[in-house]
PDB file of C-alpha atoms in Angstrom:
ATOM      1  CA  UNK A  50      -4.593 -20.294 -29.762  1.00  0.00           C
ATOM      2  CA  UNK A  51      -6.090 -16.834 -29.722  1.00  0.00           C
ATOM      3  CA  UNK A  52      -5.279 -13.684 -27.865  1.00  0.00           C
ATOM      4  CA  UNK A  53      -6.948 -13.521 -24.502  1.00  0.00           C
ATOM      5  CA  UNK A  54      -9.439 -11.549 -23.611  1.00  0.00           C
ATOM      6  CA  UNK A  55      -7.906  -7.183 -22.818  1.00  0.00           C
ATOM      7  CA  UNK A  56      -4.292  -9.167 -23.946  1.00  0.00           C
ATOM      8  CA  UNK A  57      -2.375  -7.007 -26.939  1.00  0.00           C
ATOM      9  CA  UNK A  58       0.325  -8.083 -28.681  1.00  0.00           C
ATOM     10  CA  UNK A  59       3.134  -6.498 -28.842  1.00  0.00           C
ATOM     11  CA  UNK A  60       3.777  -3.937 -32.139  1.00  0.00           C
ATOM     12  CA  UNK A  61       7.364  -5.263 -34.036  1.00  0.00           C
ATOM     13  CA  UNK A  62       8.482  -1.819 -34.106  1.00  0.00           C
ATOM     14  CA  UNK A  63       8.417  -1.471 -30.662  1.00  0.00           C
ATOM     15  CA  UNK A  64      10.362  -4.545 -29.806  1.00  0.00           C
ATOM     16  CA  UNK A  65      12.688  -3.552 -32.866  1.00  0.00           C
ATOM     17  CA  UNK A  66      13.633  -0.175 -31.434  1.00  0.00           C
ATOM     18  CA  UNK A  67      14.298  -1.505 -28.259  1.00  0.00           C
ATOM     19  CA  UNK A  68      16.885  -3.989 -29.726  1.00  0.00           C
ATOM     20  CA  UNK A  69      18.063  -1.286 -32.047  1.00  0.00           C
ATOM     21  CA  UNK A  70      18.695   1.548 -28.499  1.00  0.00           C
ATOM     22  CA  UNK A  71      20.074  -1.406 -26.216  1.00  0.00           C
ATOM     23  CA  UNK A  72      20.960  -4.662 -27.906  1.00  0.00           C
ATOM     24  CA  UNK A  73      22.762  -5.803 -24.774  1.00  0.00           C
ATOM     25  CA  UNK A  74      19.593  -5.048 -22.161  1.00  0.00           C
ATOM     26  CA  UNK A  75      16.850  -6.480 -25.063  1.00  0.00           C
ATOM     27  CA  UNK A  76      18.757  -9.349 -25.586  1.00  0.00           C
ATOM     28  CA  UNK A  77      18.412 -10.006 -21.402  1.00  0.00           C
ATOM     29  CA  UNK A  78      14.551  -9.254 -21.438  1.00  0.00           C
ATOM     30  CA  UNK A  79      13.862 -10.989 -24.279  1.00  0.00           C
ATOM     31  CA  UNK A  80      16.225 -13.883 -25.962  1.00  0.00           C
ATOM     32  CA  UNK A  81      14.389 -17.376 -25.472  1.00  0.00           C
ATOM     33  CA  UNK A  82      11.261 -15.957 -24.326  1.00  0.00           C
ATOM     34  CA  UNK A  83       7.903 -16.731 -26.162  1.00  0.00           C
ATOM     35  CA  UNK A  84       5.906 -13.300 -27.089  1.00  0.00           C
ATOM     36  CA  UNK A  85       3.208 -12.173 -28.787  1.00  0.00           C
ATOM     37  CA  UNK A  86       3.740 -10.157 -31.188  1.00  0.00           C
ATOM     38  CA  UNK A  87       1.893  -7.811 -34.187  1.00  0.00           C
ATOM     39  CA  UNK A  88       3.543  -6.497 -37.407  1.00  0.00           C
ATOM     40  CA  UNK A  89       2.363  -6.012 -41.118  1.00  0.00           C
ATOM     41  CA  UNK A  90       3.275  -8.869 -43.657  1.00  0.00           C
ATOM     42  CA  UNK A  91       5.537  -7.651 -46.738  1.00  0.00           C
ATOM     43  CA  UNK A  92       6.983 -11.081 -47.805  1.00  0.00           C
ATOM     44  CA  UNK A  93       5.956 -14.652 -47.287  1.00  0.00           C
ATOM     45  CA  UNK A  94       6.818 -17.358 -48.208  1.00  0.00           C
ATOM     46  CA  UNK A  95      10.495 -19.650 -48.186  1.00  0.00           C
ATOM     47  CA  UNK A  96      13.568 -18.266 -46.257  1.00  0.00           C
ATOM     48  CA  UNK A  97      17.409 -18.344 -47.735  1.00  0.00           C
ATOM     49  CA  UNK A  98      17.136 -21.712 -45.498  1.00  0.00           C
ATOM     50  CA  UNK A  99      14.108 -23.205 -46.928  1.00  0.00           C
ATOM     51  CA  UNK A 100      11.947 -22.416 -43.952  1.00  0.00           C
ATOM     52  CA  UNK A 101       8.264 -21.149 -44.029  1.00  0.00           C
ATOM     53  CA  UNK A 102       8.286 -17.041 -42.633  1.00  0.00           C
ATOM     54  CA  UNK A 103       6.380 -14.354 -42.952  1.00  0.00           C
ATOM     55  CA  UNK A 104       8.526 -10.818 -43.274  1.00  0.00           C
ATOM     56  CA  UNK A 105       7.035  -8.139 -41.528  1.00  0.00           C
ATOM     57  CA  UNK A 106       7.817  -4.402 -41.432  1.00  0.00           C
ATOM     58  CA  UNK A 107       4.973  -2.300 -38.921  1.00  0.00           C
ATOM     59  CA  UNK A 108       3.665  -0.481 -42.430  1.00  0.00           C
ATOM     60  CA  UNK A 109       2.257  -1.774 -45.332  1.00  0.00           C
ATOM     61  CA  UNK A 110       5.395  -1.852 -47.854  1.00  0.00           C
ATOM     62  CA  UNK A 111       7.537  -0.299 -44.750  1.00  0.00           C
ATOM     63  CA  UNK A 112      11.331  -1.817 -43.764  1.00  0.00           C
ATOM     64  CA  UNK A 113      11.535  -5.498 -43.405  1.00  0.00           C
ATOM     65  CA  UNK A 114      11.794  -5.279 -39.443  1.00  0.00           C
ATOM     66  CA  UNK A 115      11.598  -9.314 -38.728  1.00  0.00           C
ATOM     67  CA  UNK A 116      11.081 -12.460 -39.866  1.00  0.00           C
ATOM     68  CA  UNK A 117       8.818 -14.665 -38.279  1.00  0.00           C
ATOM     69  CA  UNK A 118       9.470 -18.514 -38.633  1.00  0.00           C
ATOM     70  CA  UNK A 119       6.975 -20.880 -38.390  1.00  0.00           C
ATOM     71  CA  UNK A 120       7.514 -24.704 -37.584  1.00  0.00           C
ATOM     72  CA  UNK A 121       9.936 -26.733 -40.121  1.00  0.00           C
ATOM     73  CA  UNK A 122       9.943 -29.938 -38.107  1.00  0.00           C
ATOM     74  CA  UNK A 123       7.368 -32.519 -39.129  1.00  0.00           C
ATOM     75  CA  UNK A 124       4.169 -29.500 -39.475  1.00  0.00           C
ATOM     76  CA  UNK A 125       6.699 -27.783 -42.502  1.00  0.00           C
ATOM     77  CA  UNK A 126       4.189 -28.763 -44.561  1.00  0.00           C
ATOM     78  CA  UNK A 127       1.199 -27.015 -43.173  1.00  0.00           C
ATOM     79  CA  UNK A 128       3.287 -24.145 -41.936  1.00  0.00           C
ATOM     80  CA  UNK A 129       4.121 -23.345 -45.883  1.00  0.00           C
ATOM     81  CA  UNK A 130       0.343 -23.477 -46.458  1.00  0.00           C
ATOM     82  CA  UNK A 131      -0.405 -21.083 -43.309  1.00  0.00           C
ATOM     83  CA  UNK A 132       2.353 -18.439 -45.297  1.00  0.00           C
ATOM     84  CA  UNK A 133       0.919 -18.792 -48.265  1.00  0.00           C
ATOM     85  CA  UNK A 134      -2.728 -17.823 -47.008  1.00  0.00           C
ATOM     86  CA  UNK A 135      -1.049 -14.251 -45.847  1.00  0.00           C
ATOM     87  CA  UNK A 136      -1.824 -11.492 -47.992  1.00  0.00           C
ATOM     88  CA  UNK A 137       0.710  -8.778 -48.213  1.00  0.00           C
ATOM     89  CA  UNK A 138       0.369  -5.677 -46.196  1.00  0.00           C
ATOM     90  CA  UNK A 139      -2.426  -6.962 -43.546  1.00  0.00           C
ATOM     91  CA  UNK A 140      -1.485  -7.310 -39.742  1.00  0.00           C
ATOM     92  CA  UNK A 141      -0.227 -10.465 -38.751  1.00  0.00           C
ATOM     93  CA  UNK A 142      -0.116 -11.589 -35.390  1.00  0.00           C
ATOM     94  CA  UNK A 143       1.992 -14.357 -33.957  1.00  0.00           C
ATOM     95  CA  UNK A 144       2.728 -15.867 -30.421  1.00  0.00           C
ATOM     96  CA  UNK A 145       7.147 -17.124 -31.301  1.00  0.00           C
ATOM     97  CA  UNK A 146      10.510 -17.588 -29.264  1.00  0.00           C
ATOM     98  CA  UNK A 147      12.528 -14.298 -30.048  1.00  0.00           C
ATOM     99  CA  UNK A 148      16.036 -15.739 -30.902  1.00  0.00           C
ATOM    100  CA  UNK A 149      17.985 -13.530 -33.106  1.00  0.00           C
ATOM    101  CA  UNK A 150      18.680 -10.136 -34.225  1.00  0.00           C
ATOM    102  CA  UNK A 151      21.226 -10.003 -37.070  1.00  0.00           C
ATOM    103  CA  UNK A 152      24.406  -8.912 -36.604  1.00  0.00           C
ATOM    104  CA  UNK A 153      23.743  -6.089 -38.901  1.00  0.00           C
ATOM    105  CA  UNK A 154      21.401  -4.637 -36.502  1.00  0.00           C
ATOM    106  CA  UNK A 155      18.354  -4.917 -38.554  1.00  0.00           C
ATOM    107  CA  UNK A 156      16.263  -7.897 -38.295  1.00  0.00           C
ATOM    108  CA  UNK A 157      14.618  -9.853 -35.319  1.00  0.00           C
ATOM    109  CA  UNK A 158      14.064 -13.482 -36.130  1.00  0.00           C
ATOM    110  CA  UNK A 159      11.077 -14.949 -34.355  1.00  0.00           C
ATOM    111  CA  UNK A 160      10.784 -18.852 -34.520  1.00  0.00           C
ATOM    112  CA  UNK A 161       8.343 -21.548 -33.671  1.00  0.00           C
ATOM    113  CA  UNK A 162       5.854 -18.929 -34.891  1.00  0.00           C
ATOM    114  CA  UNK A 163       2.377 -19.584 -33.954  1.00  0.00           C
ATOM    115  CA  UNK A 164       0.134 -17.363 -36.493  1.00  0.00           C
ATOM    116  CA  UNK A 165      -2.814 -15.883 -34.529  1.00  0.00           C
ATOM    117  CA  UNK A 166      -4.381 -13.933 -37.520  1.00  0.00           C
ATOM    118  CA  UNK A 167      -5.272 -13.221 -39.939  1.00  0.00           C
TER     119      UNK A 167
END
């Protein structure tokens, strides 16, 4: 899948901030829903759960803002090879469910990640 022609994704710090002003009215607009979104790798690789994710802040080297998961079911394999093809610090673009955002406040965890680009 690609972007559609005049569509732009959606920067992580923007859907970050709007969690981080109003969890309770994010949460509403967003929880469940599938979005396409845009931040700047900083980590890839395996999860604490030993799923395939990208970390992404929205500046090279910036503050881990969200982790985006991709697919663990039967495509884990090619999902790890799709991390491992991200370099650090370019923009990554994905099309995921938003699900969580940790009960720290910190981190939005998009799953079912679809990686766009690079």
């Amino acid at each position: 899948m690609r972007l559609q022609r005049g569509q732009q994704p959606m920067n992580i710090r923007d859907l970050h901030d709007e969690f981080t002003a109003d969890r309770a009215a994010a949460e509403r607009a967003y929880y469940g829903k599938y979005l396409t979104l845009e931040g700047v790798s900083i980590r890839t690789g395996e999860s604490q759960y030993g799923t395939p994710v990208v970390d992404v802040s929205d500046v090279p080297g910036g503050p881990h803002l969200a982790i985006f998961v991709l697919p663990f079911d039967h495509r884990i394999k090619e999902s790890f090879r799709l991390v491992r093809s991200v370099p650090l610090g370019v923009p990554v673009t994905v099309k995921g469910e938003c699900r969580v955002f940790s009960e720290d406040g910190t981190v939005l965890v998009i799953k079912e990640c679809e990686l766009l680009t690079p």
